[in-house]
CSV table of C-alpha atoms and ligand atoms in Angstrom, one decimal:
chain,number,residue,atom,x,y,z
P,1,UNK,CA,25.6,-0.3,-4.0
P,2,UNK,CA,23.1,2.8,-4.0
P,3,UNK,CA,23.8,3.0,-7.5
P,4,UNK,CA,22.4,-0.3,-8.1
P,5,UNK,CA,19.5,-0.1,-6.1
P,6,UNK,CA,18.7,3.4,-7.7
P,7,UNK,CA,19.1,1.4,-11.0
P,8,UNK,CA,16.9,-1.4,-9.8
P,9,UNK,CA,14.1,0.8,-8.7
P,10,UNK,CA,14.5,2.8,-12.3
P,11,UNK,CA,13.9,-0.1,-13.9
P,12,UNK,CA,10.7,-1.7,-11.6
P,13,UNK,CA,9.1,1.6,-12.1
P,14,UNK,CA,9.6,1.8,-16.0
P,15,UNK,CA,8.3,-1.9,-16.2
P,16,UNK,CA,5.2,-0.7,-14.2
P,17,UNK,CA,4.2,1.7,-16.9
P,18,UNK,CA,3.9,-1.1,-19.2
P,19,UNK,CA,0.6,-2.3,-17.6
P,20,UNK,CA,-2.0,0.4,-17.9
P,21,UNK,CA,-5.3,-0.5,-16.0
P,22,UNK,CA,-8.6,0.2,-17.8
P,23,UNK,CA,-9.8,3.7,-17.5
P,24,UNK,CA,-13.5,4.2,-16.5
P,25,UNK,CA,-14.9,6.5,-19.4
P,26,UNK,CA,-18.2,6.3,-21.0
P,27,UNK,CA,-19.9,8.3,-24.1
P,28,UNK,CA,-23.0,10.2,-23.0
P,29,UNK,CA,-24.1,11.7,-20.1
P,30,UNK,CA,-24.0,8.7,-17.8
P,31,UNK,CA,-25.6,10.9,-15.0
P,32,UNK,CA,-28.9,12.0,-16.9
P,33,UNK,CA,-31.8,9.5,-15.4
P,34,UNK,CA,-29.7,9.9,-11.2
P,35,UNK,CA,-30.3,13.8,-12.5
P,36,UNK,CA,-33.6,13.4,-13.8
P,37,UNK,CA,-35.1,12.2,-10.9
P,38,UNK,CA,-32.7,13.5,-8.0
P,39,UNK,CA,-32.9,16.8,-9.6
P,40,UNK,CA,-29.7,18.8,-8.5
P,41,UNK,CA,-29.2,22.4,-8.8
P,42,UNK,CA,-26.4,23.5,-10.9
P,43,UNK,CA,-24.4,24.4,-7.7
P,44,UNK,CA,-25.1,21.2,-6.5
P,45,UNK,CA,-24.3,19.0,-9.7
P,46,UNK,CA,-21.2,20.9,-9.5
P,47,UNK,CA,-20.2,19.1,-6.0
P,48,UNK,CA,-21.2,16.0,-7.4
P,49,UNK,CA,-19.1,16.4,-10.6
P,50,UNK,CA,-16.2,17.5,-8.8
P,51,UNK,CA,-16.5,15.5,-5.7
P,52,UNK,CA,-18.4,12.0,-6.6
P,53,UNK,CA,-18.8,11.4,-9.8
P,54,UNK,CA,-15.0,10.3,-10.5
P,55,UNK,CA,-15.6,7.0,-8.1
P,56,UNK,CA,-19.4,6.5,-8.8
P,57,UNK,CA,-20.0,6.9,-11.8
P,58,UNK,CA,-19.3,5.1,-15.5
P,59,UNK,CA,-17.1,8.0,-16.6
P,60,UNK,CA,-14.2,9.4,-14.5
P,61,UNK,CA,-11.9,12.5,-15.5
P,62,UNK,CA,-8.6,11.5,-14.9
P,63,UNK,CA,-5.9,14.2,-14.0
P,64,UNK,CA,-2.6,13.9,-15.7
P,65,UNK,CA,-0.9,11.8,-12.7
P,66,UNK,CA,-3.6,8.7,-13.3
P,67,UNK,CA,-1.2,8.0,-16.0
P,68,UNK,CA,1.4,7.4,-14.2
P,69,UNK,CA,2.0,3.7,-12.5
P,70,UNK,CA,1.4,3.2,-9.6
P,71,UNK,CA,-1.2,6.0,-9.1
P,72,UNK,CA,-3.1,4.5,-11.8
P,73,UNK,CA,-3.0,1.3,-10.3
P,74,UNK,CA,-4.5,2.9,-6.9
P,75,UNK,CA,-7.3,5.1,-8.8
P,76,UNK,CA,-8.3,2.3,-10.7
P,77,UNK,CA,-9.0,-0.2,-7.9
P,78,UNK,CA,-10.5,3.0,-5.8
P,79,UNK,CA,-13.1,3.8,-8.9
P,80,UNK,CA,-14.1,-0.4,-9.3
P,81,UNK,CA,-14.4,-0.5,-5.7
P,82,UNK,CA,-16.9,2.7,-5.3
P,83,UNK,CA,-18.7,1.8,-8.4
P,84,UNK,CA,-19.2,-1.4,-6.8
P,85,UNK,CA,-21.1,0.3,-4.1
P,86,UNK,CA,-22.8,3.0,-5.7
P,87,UNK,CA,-22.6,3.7,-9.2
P,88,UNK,CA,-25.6,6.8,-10.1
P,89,UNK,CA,-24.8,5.7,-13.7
P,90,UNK,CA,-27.3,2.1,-12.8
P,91,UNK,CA,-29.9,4.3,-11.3
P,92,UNK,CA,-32.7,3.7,-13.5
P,93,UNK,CA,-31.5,-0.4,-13.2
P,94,UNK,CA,-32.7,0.1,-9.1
P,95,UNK,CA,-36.2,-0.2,-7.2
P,96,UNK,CA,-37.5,2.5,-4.9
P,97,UNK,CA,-36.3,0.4,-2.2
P,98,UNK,CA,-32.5,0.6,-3.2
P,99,UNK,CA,-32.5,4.5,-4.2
P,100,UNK,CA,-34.1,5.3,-0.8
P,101,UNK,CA,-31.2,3.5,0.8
P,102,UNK,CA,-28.2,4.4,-1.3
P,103,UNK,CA,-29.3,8.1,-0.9
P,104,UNK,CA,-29.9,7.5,2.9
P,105,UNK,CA,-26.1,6.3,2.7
P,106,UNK,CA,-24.9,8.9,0.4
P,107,UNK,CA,-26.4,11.4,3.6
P,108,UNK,CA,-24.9,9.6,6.3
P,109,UNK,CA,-21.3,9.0,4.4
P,110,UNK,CA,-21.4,12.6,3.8
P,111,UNK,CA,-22.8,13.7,7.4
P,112,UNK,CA,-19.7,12.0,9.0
P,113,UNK,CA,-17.4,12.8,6.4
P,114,UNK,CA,-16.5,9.6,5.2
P,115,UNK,CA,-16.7,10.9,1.3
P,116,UNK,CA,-15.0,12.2,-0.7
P,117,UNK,CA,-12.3,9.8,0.2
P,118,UNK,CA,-9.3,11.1,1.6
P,119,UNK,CA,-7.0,9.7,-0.9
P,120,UNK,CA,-9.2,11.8,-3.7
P,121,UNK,CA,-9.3,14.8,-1.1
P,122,UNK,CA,-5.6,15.9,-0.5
P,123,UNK,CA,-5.1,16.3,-4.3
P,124,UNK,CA,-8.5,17.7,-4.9
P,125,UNK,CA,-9.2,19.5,-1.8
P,126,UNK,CA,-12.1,19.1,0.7
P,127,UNK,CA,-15.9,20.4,0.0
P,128,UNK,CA,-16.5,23.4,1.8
P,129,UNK,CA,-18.8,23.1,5.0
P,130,UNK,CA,-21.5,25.0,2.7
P,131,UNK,CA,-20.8,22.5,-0.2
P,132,UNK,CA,-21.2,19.9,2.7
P,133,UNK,CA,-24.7,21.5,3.5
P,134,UNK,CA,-26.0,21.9,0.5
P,135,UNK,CA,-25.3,18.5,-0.7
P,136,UNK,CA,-26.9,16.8,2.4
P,137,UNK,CA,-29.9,18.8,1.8
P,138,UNK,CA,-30.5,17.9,-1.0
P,139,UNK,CA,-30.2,14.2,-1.0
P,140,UNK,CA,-32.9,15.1,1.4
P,141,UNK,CA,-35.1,16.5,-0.7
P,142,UNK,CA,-34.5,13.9,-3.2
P,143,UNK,CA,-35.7,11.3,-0.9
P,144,UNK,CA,-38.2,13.0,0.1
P,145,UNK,CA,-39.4,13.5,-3.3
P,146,UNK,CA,-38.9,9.8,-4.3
P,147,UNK,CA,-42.1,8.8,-1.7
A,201,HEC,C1,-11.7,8.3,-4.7
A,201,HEC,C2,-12.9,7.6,-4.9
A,201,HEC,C3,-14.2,8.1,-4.2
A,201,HEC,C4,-14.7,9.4,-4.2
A,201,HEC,C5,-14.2,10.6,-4.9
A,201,HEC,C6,-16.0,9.3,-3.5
A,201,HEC,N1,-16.2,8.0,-3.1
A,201,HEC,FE1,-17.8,7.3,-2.2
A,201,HEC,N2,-17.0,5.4,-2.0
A,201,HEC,C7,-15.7,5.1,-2.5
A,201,HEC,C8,-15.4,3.7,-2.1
A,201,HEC,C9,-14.1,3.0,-2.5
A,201,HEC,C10,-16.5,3.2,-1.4
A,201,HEC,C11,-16.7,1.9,-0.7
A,201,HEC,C12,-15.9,1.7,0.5
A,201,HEC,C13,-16.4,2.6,1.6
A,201,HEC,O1,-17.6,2.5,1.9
A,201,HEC,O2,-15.6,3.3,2.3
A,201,HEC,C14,-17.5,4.3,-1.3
A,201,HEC,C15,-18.7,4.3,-0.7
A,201,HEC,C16,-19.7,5.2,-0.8
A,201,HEC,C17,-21.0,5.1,-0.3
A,201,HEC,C18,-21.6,3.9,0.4
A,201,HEC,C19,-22.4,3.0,-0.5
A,201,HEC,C20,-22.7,1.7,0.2
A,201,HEC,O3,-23.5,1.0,-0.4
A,201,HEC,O4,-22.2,1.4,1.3
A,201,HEC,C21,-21.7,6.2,-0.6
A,201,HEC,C22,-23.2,6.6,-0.4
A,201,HEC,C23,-20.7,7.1,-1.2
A,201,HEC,N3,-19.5,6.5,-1.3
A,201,HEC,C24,-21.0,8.4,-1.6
A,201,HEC,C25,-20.1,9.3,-2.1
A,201,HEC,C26,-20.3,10.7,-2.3
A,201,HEC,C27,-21.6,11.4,-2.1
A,201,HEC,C28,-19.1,11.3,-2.7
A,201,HEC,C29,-18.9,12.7,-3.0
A,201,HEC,C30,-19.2,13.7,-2.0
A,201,HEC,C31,-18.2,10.2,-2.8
A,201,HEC,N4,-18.7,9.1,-2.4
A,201,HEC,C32,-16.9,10.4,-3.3
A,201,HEC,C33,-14.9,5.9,-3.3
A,201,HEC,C34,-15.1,7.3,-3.5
């Protein structure tokens, strides 16, 4: 009986690796014009790289597990569904108006530790409370500097 279940379960999982979901990659730097005018330093464009960008913008790195079903599955529909909200890769698409708000979001998620999510955070750790900082201020200063 456990035999056959094992088998069963051997077999759903194999068929699962048939479907691969699309991967979210892009040619280019599909951050330069959200760079341009947010204007990171390099410490802070490295907490973006490694702590946003995967889920909002056009090009995600994947780690070796996306490949595997059902993880891939689960990062897919995570990266569509942040991208939906927030994608810095349509920034130069967006008025004043929305960058003002999406960057009073990005503040506010970030403030009350909503992002990264935790499903990206137990594999890839949580920002430090000086990344944290340093990030908030300056999404600050980038709204400021949008007026
Ligand atoms: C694993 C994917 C993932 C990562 C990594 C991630 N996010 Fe998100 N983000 C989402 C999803 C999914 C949503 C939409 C659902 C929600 O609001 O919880 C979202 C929503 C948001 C929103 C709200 C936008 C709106 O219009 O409501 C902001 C702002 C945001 N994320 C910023 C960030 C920032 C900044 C980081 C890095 C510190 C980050 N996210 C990391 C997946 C992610």
């Amino acid at each position: 009986m456990f035999k056959k279940i094992a088998l069963a379960l051997l077999v759903v999982f194999i068929a699962m690796q048939l479907y691969r979901p699309d991967k979210n990659t892009a040619e280019g730097d599909v951050v330069a014009a959200f760079e341009a005018e947010t204007m990171p330093s390099a410490a802070v464009k490295t907490i973006l790289e490694q702590n946003c960008y995967d889920c909002h913008s056009n090009n995600t790195v994947y780690p070796w597990y996306a490949e595997v079903a059902p993880i891939s599955y689960m990062i897919a529909n995570h990266v569509d569904e942040g991208k939906e909200h927030f994608n810095v890769s349509d920034w130069s698409k967006w008025d004043f108006k929305k960058k003002d708000h999406k960057l009073d979001e990005l503040i506010e998620e970030v403030e009350e530790g909503h992002m990264p999510e935790s499903s990206y955070t137990w594999l890839h750790g949580n920002m430090s409370e000086a990344e944290v900082e340093s990030l908030i201020s300056w999404a600050k200063e980038a709204r400021a500097k949008l007026k």
